[in-house]
PDB file of C-alpha atoms in Angstrom:
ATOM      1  CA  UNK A1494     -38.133  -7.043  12.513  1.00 40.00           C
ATOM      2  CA  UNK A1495     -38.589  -9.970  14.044  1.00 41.00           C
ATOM      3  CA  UNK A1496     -42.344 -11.065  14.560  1.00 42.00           C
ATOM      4  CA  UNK A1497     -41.156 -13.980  17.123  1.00 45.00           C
ATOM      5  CA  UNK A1498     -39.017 -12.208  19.046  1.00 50.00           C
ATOM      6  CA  UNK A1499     -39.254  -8.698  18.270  1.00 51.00           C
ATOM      7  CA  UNK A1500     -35.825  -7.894  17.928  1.00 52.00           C
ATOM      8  CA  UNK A1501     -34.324  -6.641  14.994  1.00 55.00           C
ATOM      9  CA  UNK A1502     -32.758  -9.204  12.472  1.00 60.00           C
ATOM     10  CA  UNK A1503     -28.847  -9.768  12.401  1.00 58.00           C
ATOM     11  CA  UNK A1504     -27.444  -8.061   9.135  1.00 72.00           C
ATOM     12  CA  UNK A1505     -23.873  -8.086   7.712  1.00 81.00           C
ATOM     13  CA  UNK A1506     -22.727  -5.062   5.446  1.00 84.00           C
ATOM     14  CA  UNK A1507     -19.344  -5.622   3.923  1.00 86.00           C
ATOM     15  CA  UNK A1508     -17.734  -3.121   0.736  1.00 90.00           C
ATOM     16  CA  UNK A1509     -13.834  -3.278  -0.118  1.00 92.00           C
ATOM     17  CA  UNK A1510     -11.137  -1.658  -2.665  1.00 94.00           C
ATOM     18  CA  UNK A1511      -9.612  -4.517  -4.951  1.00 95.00           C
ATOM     19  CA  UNK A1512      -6.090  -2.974  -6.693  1.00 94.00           C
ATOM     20  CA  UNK A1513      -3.417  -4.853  -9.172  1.00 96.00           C
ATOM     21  CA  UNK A1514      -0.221  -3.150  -9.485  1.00 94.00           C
ATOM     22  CA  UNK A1515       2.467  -4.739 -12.521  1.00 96.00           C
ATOM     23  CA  UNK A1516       5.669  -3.170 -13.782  1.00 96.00           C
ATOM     24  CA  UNK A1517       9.124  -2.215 -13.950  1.00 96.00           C
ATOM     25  CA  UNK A1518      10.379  -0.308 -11.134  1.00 94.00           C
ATOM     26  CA  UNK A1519      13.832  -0.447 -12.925  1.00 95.00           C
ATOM     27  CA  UNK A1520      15.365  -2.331 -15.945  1.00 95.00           C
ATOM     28  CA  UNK A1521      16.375  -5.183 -13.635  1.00 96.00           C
ATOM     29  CA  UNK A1522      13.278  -5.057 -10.522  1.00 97.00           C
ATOM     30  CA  UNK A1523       9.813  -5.536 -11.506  1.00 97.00           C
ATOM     31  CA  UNK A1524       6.727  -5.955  -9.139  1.00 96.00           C
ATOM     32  CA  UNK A1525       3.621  -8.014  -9.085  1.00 96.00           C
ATOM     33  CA  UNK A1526       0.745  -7.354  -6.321  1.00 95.00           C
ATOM     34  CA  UNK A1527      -2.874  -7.719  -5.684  1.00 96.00           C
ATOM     35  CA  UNK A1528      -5.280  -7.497  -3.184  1.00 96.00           C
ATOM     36  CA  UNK A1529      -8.260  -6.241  -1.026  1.00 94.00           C
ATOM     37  CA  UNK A1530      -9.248  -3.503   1.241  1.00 94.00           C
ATOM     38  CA  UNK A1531     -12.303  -4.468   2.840  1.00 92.00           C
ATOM     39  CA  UNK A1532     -14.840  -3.673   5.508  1.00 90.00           C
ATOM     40  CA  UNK A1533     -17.169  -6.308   6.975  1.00 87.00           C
ATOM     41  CA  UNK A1534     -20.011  -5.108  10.066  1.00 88.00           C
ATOM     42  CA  UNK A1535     -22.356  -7.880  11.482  1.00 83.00           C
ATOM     43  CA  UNK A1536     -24.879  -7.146  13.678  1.00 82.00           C
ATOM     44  CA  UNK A1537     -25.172  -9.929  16.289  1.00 77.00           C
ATOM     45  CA  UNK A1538     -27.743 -11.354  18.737  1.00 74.00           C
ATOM     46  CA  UNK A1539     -25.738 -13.331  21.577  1.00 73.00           C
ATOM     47  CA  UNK A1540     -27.685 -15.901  23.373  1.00 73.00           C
ATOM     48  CA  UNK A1541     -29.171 -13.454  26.117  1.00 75.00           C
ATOM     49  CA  UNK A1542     -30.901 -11.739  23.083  1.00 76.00           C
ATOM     50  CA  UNK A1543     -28.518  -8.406  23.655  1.00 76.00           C
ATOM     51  CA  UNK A1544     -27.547  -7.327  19.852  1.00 80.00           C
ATOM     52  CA  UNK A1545     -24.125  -5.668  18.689  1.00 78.00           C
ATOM     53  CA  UNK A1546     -22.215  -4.737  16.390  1.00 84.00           C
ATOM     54  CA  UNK A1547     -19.075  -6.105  15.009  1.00 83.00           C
ATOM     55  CA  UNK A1548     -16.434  -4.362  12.753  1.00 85.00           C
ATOM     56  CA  UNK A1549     -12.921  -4.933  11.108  1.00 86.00           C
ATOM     57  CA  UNK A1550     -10.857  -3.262   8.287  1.00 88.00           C
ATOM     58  CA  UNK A1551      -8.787  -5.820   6.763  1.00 90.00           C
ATOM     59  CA  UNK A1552      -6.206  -5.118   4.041  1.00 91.00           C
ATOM     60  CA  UNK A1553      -5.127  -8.684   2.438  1.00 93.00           C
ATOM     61  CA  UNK A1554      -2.502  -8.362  -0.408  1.00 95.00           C
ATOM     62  CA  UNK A1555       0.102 -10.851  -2.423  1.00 96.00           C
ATOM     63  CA  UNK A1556       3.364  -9.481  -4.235  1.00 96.00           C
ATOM     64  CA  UNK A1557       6.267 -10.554  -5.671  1.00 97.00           C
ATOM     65  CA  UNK A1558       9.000  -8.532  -6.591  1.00 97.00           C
ATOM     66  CA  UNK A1559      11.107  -9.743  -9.210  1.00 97.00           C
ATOM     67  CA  UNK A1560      15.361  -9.303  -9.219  1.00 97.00           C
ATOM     68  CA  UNK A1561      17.001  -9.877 -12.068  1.00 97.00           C
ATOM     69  CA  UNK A1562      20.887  -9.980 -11.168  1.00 96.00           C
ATOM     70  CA  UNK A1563      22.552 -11.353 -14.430  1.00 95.00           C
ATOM     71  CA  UNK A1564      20.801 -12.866 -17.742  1.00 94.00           C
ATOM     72  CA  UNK A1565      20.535 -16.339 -16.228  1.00 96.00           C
ATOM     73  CA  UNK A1566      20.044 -15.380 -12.388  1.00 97.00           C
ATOM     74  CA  UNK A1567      16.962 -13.946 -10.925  1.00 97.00           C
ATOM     75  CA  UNK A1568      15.696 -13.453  -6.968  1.00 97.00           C
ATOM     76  CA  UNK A1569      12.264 -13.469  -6.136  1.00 97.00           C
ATOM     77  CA  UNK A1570      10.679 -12.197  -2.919  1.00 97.00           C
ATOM     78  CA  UNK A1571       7.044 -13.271  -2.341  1.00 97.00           C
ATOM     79  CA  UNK A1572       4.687 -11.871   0.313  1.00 95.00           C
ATOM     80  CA  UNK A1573       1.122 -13.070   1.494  1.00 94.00           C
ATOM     81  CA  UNK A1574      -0.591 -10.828   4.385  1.00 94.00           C
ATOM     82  CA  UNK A1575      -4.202 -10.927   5.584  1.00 92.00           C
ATOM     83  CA  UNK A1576      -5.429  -8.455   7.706  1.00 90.00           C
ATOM     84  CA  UNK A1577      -8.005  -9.041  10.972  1.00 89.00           C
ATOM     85  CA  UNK A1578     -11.031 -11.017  10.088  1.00 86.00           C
ATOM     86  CA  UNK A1579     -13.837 -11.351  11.468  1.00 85.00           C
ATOM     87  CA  UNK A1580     -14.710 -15.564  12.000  1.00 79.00           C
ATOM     88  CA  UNK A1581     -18.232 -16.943  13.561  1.00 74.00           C
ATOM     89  CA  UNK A1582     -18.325 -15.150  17.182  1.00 79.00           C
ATOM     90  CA  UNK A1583     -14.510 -13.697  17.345  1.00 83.00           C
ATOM     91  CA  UNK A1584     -12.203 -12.580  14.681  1.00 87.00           C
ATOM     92  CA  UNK A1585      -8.525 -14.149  13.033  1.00 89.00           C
ATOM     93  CA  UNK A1586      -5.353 -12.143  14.119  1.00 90.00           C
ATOM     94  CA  UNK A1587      -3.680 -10.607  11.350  1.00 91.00           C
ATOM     95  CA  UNK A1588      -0.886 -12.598   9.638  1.00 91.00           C
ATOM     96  CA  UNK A1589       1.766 -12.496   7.242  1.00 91.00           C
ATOM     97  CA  UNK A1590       4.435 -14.908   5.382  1.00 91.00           C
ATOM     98  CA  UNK A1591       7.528 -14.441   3.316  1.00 93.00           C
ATOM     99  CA  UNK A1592       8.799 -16.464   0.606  1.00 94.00           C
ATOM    100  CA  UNK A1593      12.048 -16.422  -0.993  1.00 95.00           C
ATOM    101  CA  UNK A1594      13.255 -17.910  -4.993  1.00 96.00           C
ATOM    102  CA  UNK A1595      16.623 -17.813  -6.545  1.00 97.00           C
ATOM    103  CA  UNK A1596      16.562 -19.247 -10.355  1.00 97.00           C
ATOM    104  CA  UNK A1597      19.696 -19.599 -12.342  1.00 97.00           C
ATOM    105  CA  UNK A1598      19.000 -20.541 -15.964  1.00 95.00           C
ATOM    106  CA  UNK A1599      21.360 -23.673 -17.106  1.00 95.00           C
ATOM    107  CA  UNK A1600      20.205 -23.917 -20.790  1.00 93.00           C
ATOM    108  CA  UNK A1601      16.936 -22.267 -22.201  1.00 91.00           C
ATOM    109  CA  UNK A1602      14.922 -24.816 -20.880  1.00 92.00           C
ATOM    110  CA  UNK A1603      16.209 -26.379 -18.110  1.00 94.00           C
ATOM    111  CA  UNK A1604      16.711 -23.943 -14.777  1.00 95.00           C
ATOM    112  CA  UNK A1605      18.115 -24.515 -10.864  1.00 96.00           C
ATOM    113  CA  UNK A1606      15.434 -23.069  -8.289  1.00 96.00           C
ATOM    114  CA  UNK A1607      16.255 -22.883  -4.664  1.00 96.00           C
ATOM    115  CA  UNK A1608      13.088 -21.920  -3.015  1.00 94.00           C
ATOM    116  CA  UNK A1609      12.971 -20.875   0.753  1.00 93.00           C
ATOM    117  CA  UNK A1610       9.182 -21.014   1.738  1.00 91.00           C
ATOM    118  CA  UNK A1611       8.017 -18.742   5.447  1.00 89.00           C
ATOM    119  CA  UNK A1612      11.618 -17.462   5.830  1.00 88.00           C
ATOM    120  CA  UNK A1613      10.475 -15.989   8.987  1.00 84.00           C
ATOM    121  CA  UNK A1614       8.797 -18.725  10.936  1.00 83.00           C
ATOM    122  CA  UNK A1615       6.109 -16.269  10.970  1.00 83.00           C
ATOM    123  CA  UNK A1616       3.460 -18.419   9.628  1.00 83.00           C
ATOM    124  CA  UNK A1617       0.072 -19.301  12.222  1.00 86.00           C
ATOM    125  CA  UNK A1618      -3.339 -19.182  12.054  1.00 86.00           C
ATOM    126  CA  UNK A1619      -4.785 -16.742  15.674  1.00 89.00           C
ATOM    127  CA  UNK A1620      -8.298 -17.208  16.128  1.00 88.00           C
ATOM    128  CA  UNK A1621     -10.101 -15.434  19.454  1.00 88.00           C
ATOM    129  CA  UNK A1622     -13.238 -15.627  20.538  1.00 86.00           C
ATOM    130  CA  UNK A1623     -14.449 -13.648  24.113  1.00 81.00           C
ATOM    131  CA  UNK A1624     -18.213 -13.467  24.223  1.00 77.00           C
ATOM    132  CA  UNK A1625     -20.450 -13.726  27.916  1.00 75.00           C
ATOM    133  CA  UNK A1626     -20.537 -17.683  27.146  1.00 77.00           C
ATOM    134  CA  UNK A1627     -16.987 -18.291  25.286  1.00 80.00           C
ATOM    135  CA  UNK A1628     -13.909 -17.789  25.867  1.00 86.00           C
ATOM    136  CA  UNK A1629     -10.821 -18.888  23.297  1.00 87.00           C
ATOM    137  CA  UNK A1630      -7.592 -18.517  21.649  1.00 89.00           C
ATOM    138  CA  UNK A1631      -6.425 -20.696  18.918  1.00 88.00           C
ATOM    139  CA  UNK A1632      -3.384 -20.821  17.959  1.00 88.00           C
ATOM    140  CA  UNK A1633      -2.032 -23.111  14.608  1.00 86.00           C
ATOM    141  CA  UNK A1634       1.590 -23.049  13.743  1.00 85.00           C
ATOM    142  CA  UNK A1635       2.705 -24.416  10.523  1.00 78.00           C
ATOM    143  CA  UNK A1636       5.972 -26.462   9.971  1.00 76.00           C
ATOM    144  CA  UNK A1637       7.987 -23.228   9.965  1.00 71.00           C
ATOM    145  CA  UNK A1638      10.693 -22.606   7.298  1.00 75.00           C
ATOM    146  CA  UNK A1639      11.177 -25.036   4.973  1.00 87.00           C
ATOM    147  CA  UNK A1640      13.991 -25.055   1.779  1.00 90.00           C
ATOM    148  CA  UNK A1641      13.651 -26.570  -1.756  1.00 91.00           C
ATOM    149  CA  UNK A1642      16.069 -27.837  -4.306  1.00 96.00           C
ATOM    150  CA  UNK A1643      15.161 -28.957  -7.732  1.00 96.00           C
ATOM    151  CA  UNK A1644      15.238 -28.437 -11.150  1.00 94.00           C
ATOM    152  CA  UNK A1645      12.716 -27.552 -13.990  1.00 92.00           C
ATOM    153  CA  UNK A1646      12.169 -28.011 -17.161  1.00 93.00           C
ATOM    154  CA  UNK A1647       9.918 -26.152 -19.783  1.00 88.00           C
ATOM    155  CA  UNK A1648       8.109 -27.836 -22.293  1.00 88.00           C
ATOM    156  CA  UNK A1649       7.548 -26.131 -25.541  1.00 79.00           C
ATOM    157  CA  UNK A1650       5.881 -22.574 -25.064  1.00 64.00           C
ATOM    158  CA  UNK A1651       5.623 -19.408 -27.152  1.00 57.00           C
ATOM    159  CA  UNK A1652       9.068 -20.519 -29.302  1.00 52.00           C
ATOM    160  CA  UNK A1653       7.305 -24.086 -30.189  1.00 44.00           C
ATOM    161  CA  UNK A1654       4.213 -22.206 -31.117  1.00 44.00           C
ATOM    162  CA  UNK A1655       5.577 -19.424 -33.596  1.00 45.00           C
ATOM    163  CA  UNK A1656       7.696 -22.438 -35.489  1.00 47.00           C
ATOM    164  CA  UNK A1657       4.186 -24.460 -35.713  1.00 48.00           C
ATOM    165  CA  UNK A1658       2.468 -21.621 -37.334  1.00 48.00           C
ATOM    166  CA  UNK A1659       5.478 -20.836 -39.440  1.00 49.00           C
ATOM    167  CA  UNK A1660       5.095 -24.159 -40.687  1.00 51.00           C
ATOM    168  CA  UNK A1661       1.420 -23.997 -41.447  1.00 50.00           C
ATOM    169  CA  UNK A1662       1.692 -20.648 -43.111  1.00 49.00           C
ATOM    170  CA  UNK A1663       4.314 -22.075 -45.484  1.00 50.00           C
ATOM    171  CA  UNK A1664       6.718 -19.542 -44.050  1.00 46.00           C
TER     172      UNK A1664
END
């Protein structure tokens, strides 16, 4: 306790799940994914000296799931979500994003991406805050949608490497 005020001392507890899931769903679809399950509780003191309790369960992943169509074309479909969060005195709405990837392989080093980035529009930052003293929503909005074209180019990698060490085992 608190010797000055005699009130208890504000504590957080927080615990979570962390999971990683990789693999072929099929010959052609594989999946990436990671993320959280957590639980945060903070005990508050407002300014009136009243304490309580705040909670949230907040699942927060990533995954990309892979489609390979032909040998040189391949679709990609990335997700980002964030459950509620707790922030300072209120807590940041849940949100979510999708991205989008199609690759077609022109030689074996040189590909053609077209990326579509937040396909949805669905991409903002909700903050709220309602305490005795405080009242406020927040809302952010990024740029929305937006669509890439390019091209790219790998650089050596694991072929380079194995003809290096052939050559230095005097294979």
């Amino acid at each position: 306790e608190s010797r000055a005020t005699g009130l208890a001392r504000p504590t957080n507890r927080a615990g979570g799940l962390e999971f990683t899931l990789n693999g072929k769903l099929t010959p052609k679809l594989t999946i990436n994914t990671s993320g959280n399950l957590a639980f945060t509780e903070q005990q508050q003191i407002d300014i009136t000296g009243t304490e309580y309790k705040r909670s949230a369960t907040s699942l927060t992943a990533r995954g990309r799931l892979n489609y390979q169509l032909t040998p040189e074309d391949m679709l990609q479909l990335q997700v980002n979500a964030q459950g509620k969060t707790l922030a300072g005195s209120g807590y940041r709405e849940p949100m979510a994003t999708l991205n989008f990837t199609y690759k077609r392989a022109l030689t074996t080093s040189l590909s053609l991406l077209v990326d579509v980035r937040d396909v949805f529009h669905s991409q903002k930052m909700e903050t709220i805050t309602d305490t005795q003293y405080l009242k406020q929503h927040s809302l952010t909005r990024y740029e929305g949608h937006t669509a890439f074209i390019g091209l790219s180019y790998h650089f050596g990698g694991v072929q380079s490497q194995r003809r290096e060490r052939r050559g230095q085992d005097g294979e």
